[in-house]
mmCIF file of C-alpha atoms and ligand atoms in Angstrom:
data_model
loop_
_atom_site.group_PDB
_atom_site.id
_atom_site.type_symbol
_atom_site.label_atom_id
_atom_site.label_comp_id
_atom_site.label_asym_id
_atom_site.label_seq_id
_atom_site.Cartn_x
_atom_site.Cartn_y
_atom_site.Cartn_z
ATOM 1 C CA UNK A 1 105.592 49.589 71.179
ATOM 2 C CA UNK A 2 107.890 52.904 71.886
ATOM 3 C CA UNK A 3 108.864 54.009 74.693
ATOM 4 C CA UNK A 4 110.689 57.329 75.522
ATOM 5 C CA UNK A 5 112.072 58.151 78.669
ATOM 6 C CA UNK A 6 113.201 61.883 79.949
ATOM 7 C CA UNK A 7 116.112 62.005 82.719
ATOM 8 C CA UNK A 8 118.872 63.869 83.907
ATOM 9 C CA UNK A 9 120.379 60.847 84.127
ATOM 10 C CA UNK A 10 120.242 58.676 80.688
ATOM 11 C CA UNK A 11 122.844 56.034 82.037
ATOM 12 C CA UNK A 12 120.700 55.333 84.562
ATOM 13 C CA UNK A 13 118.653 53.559 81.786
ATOM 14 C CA UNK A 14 121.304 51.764 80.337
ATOM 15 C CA UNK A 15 120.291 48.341 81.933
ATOM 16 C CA UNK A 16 117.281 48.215 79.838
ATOM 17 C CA UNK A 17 119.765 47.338 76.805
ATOM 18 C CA UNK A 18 120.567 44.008 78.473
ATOM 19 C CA UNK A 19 118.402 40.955 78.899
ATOM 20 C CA UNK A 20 114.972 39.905 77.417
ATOM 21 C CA UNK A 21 114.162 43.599 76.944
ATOM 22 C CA UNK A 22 117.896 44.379 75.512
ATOM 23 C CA UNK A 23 117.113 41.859 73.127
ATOM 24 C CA UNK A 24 113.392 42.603 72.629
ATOM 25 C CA UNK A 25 114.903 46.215 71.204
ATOM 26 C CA UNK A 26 117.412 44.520 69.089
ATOM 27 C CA UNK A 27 114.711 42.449 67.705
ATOM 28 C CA UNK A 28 112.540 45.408 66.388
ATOM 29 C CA UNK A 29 110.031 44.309 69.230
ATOM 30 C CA UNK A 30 110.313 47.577 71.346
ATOM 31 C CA UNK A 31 111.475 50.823 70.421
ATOM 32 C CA UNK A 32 113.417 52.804 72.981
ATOM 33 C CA UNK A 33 114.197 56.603 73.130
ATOM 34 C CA UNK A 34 116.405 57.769 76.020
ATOM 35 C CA UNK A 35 116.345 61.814 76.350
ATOM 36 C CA UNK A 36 118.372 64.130 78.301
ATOM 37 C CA UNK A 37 116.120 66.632 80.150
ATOM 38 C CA UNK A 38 119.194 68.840 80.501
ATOM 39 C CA UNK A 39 119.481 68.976 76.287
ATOM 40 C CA UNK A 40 116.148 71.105 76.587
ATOM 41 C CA UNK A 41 117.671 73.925 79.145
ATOM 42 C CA UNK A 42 118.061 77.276 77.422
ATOM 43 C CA UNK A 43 121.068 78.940 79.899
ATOM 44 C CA UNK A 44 124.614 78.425 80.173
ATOM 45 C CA UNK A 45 124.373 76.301 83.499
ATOM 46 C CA UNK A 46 122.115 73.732 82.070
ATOM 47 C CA UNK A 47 119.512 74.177 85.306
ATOM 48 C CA UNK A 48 116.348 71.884 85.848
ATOM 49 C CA UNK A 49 115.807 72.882 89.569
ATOM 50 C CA UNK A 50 115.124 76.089 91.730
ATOM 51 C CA UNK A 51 113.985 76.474 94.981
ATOM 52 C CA UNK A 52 109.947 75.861 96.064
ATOM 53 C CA UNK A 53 107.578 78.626 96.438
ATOM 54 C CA UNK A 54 106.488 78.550 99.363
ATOM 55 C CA UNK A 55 110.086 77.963 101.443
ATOM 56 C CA UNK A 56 110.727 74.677 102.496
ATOM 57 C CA UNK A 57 113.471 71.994 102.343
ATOM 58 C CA UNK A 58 114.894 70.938 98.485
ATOM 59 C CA UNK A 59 114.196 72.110 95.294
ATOM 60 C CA UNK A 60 111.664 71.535 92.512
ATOM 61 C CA UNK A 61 112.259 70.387 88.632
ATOM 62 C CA UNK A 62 111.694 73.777 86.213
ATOM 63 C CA UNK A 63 108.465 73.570 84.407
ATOM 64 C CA UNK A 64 110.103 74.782 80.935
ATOM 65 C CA UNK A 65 112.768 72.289 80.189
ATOM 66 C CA UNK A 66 109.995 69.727 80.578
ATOM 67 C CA UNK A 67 107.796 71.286 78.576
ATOM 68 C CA UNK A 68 110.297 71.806 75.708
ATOM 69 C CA UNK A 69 111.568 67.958 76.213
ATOM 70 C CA UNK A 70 108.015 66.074 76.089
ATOM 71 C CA UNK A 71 106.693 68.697 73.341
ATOM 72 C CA UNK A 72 109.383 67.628 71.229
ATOM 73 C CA UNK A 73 108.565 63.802 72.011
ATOM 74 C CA UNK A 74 105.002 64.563 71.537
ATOM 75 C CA UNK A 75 105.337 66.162 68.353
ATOM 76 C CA UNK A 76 107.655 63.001 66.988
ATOM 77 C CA UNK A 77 104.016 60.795 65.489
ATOM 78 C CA UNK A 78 101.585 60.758 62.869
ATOM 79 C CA UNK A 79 98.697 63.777 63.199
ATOM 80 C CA UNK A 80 96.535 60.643 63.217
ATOM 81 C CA UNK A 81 97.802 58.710 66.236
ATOM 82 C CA UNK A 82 95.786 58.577 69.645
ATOM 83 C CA UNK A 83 97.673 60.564 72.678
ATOM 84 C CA UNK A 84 100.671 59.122 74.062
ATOM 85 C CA UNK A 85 100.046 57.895 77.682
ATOM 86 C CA UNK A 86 102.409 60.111 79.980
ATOM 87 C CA UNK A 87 103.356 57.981 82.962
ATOM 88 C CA UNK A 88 104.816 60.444 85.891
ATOM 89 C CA UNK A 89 106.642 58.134 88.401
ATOM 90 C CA UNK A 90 105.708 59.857 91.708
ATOM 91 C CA UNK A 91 105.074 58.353 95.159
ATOM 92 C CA UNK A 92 102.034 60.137 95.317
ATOM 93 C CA UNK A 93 101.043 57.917 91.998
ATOM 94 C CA UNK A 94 98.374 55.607 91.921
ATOM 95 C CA UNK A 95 99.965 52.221 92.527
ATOM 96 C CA UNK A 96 101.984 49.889 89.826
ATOM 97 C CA UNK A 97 100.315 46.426 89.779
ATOM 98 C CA UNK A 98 100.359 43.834 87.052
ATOM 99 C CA UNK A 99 97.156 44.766 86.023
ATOM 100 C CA UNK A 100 98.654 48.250 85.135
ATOM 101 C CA UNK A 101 101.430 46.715 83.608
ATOM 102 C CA UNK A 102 98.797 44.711 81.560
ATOM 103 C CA UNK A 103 96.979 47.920 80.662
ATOM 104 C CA UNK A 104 99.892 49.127 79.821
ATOM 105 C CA UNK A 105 101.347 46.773 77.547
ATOM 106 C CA UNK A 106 98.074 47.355 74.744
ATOM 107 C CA UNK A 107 99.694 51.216 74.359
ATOM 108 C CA UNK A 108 100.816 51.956 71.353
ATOM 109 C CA UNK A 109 103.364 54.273 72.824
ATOM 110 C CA UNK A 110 104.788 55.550 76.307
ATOM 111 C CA UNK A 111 106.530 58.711 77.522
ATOM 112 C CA UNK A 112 108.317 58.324 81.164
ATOM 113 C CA UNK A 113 109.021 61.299 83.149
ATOM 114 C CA UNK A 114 111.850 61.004 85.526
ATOM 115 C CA UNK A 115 111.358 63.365 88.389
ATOM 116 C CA UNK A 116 114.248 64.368 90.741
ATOM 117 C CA UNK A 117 114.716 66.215 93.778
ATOM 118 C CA UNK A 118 111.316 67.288 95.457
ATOM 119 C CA UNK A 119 109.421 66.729 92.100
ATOM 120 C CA UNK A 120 108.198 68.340 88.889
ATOM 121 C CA UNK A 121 106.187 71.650 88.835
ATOM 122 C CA UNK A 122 102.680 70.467 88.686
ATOM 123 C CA UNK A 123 101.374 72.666 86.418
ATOM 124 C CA UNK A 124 103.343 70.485 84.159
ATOM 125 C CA UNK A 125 101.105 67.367 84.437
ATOM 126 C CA UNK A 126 97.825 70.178 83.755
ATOM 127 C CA UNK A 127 99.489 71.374 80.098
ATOM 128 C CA UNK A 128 100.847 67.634 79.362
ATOM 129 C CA UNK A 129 97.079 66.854 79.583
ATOM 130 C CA UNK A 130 96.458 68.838 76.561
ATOM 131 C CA UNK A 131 99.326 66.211 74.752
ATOM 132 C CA UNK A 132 99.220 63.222 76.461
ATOM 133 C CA UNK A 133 96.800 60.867 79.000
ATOM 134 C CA UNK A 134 99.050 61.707 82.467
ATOM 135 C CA UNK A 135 99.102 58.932 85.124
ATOM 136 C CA UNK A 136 101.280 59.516 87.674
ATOM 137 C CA UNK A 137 102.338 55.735 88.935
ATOM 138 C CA UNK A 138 104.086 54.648 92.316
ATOM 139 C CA UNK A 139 106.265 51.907 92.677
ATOM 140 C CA UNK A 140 105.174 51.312 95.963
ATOM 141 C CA UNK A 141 104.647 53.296 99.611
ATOM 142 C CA UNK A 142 108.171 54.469 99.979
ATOM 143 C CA UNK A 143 110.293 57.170 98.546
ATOM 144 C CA UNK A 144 113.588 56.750 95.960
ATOM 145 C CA UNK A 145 115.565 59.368 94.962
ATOM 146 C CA UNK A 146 114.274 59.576 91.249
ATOM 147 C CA UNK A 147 111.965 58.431 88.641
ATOM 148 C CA UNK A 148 115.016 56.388 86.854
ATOM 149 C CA UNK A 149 114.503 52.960 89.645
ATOM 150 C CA UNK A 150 110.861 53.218 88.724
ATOM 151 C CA UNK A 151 111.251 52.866 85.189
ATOM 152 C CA UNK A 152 113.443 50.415 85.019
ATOM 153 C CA UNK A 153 110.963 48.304 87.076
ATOM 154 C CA UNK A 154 107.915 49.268 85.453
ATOM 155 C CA UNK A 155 109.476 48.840 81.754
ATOM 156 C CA UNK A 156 110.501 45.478 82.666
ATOM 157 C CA UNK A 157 107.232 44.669 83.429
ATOM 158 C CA UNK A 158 105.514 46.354 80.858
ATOM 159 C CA UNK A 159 107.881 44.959 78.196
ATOM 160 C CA UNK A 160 107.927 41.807 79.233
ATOM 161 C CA UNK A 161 104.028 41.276 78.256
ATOM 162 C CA UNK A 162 104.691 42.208 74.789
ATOM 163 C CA UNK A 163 104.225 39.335 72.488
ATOM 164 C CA UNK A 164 107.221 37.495 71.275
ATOM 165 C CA UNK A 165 109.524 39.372 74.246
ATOM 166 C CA UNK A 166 109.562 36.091 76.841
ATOM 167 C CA UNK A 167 110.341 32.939 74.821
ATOM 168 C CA UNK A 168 107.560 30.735 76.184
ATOM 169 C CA UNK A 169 104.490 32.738 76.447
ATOM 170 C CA UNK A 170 103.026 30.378 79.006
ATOM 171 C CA UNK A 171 105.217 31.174 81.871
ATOM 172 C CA UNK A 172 103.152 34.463 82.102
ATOM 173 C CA UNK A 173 100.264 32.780 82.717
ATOM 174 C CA UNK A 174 101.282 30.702 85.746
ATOM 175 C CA UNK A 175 103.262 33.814 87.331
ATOM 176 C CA UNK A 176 102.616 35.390 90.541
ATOM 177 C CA UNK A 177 99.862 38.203 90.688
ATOM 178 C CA UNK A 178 98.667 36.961 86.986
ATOM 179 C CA UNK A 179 95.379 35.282 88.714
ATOM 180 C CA UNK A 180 94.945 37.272 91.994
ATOM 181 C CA UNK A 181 97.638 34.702 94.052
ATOM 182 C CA UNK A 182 101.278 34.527 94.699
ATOM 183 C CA UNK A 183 102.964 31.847 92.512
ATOM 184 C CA UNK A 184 103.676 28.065 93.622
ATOM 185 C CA UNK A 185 106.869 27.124 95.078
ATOM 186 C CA UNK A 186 109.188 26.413 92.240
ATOM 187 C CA UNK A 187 112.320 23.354 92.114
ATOM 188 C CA UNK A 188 115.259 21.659 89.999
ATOM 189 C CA UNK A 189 118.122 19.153 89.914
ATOM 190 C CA UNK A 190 118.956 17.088 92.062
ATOM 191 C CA UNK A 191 115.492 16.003 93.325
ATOM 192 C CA UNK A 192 117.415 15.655 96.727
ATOM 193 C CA UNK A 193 119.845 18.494 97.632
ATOM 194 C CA UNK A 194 121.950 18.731 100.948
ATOM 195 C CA UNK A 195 119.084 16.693 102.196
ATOM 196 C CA UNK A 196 116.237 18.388 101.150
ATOM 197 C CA UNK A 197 113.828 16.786 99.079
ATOM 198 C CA UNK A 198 111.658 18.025 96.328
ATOM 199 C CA UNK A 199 107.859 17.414 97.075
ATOM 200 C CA UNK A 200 107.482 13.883 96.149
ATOM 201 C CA UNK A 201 104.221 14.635 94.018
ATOM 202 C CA UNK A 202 106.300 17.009 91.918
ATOM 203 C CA UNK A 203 107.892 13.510 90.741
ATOM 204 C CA UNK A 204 104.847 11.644 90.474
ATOM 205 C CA UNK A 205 104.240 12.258 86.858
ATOM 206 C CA UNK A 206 100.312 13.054 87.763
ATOM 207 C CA UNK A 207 99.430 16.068 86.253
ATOM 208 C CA UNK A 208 96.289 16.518 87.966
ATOM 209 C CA UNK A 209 97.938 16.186 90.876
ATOM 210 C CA UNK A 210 100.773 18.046 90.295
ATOM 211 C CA UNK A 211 98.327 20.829 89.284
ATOM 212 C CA UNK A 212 96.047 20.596 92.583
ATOM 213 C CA UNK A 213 99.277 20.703 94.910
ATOM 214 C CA UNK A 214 100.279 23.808 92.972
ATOM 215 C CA UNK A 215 97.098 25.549 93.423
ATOM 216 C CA UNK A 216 96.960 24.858 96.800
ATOM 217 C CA UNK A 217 100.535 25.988 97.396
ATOM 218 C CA UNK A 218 99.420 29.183 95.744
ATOM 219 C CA UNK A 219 96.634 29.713 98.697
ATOM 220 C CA UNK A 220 99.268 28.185 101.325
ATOM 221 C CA UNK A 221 101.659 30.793 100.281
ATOM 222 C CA UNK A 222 99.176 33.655 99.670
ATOM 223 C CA UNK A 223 97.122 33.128 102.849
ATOM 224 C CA UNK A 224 100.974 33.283 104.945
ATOM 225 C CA UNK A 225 102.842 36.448 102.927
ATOM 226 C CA UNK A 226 99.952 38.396 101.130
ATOM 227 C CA UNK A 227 96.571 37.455 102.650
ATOM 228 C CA UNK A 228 95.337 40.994 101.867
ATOM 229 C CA UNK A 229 95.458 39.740 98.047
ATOM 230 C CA UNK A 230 92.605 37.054 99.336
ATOM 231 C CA UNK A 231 89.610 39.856 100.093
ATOM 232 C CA UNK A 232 89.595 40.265 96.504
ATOM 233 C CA UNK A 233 89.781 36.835 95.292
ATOM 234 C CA UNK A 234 86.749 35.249 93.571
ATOM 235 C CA UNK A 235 86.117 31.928 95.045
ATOM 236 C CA UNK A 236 82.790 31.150 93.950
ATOM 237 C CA UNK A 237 83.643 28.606 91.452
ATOM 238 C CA UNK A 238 85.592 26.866 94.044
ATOM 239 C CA UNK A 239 86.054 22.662 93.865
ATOM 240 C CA UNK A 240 85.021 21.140 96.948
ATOM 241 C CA UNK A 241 89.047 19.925 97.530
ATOM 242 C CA UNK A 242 90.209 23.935 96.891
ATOM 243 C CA UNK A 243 87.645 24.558 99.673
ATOM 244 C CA UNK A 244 88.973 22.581 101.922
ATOM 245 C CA UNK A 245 92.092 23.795 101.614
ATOM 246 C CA UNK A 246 91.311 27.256 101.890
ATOM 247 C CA UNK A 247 89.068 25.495 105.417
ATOM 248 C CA UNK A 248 92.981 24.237 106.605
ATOM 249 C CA UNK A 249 94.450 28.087 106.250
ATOM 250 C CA UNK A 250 91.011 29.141 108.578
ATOM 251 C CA UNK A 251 89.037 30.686 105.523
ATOM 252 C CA UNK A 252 85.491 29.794 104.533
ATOM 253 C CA UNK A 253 83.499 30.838 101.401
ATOM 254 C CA UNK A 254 81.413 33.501 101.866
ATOM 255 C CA UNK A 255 78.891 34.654 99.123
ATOM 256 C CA UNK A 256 82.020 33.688 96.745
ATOM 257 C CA UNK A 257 84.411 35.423 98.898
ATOM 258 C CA UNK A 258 87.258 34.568 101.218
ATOM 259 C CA UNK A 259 86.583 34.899 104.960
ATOM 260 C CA UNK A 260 88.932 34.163 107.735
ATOM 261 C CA UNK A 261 87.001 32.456 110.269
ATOM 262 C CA UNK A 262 87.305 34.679 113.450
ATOM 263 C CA UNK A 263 88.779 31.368 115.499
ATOM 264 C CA UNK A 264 91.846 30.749 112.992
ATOM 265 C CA UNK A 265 95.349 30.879 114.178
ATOM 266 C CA UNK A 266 98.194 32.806 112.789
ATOM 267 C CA UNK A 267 99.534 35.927 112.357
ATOM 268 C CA UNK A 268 97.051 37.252 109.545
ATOM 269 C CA UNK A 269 93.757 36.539 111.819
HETATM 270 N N1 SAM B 1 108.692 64.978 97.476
HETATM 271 C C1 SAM B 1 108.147 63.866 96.793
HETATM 272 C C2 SAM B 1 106.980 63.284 97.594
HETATM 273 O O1 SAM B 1 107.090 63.210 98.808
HETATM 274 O O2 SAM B 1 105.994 62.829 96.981
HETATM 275 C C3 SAM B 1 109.217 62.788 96.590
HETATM 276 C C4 SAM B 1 110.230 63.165 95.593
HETATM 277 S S1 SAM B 1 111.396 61.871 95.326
HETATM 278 C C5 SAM B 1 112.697 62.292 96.406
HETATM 279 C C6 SAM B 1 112.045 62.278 93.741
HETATM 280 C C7 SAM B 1 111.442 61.503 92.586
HETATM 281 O O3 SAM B 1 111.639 60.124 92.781
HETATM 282 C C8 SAM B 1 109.963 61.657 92.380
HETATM 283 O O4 SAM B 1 109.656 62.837 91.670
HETATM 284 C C9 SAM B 1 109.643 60.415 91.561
HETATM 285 O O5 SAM B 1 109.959 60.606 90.203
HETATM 286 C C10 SAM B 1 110.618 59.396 92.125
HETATM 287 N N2 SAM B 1 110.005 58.499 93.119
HETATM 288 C C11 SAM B 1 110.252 58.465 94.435
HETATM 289 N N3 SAM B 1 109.553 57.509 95.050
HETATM 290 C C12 SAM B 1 108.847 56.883 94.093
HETATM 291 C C13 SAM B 1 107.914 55.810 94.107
HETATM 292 N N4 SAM B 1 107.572 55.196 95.226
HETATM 293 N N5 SAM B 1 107.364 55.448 92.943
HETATM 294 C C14 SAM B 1 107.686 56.070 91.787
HETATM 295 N N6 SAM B 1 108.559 57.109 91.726
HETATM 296 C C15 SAM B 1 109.132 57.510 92.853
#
């Protein structure tokens, strides 16, 4: 995969030369372009803002530089290659999930678009169109400063999914948000620790077991911090003992979905 990223701040980006992803570039897995939106400024003060039409408080990114800087990036592949996909980090974005990140990670290539300040000129996303599939992305419901924090998270994530990048491909599998739930509880050394021991069936050498207590940690954990991620959960194909431990957290399988039964307890009823 390539990636190219457009900021007015390129050292923001220099964490993604450490770690798994660090090494994934070394290793020819991931190709990485950092570019300076200010290298794509025509006057002598290097400008990428001005102030909104409109009135109002801040200022907006020029349309021009980042036309010039993601023309140039757009122009850099084979006549024959599909679009790039443009992803515009923006709070206003649809959300980043792991399923994006999945969706993601089959791209051939990726262009990132660091916005600053109150944003970029939107008429920029309506001629990238013509170059690129545009998706503005949010990291979330709140507001950074830039587009830089958002890449860094959403590269590491996307990146990460690449094949060969994390040494045992299985660990993906069993990861939070990969099936719909929150991940099990997770332990080490010393099986007892300032008096605190590790859950004895952990030690058991039972698989099975081992497996079951995981996946019902899972619901435990997803019914407590994230029961919203339940509604959409596909419980048709349910064993009996999964039911009943979804009927201990006060839900109850309804046409293959999750319902909390009106007379459960806790603070998610
Ligand atoms: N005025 C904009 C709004 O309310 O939608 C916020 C601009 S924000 C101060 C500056 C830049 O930070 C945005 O252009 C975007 O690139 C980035 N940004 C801020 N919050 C973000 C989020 N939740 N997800 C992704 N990018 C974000």
């Amino acid at each position: 995969m390539r990636i190219d990223v457009v900021s007015i701040f390129p050292d923001y980006l220099a964490p993604l030369e450490l770690s798994l992803i660090g090494k994934a570039r070394q290793d020819g897995l991931l190709e990485l372009n950092v570019h300076d939106l200010r290298d794509f400024t025509t006057d002598r003060h290097r400008t990428v803002d001005d102030t909104p039409y409109g009135g109002g408080a801040g200022m907006v990114m020029k349309p021009e530089p980042w036309a010039q800087s993601l023309a140039a990036v757009a122009a850099d592949r084979p006549a024959e290659a599909a679009k790039p996909v443009l992803i515009v980090p923006s709070p206003a974005g649809e959300r980043f999930t792991q399923a994006t990140a999945h969706e993601l990670a089959e791209e051939d290539r990726l262009v990132f678009a660091c916005g600053r300040y109150e944003g970029i000129d939107e008429r920029v996303m309506e001629w990238a169109a013509g170059h690129f599939t545009v998706r503005p992305v949010s990291l979330g419901d709140y507001v950074l400063n830039g587009g830089e924090v958002a890449v860094l998270a959403m590269v590491e994530a996307i990146g990460r999914l690449l094949p060969g990048v994390v040494g045992n491909p299985e660990s993906l599998v069993e990861e939070s948000h990969s099936d719909g739930l929150l991940e099990y509880p997770v332990y080490t050394k010393p099986s007892n620790w300032r008096d605190r021991e590790v859950p004895a069936v952990l030690l058991s050498g039972n698989h099975g077991k081992i497996a079951q207590w995981r996946r019902h940690e899972q619901y435990r954990r997803t019914a407590e911090r994230r029961p919203d991620l339940l509604e959409a959960f596909d419980a048709a194909k349910l064993p009996r003992a999964d039911r009943t431990a979804f009927a201990d957290l006060g839900y109850d399988v309804v046409d293959g979905y999750l319902v909390r039964r009106a007379d459960a307890g806790g603070d998610s009823g």
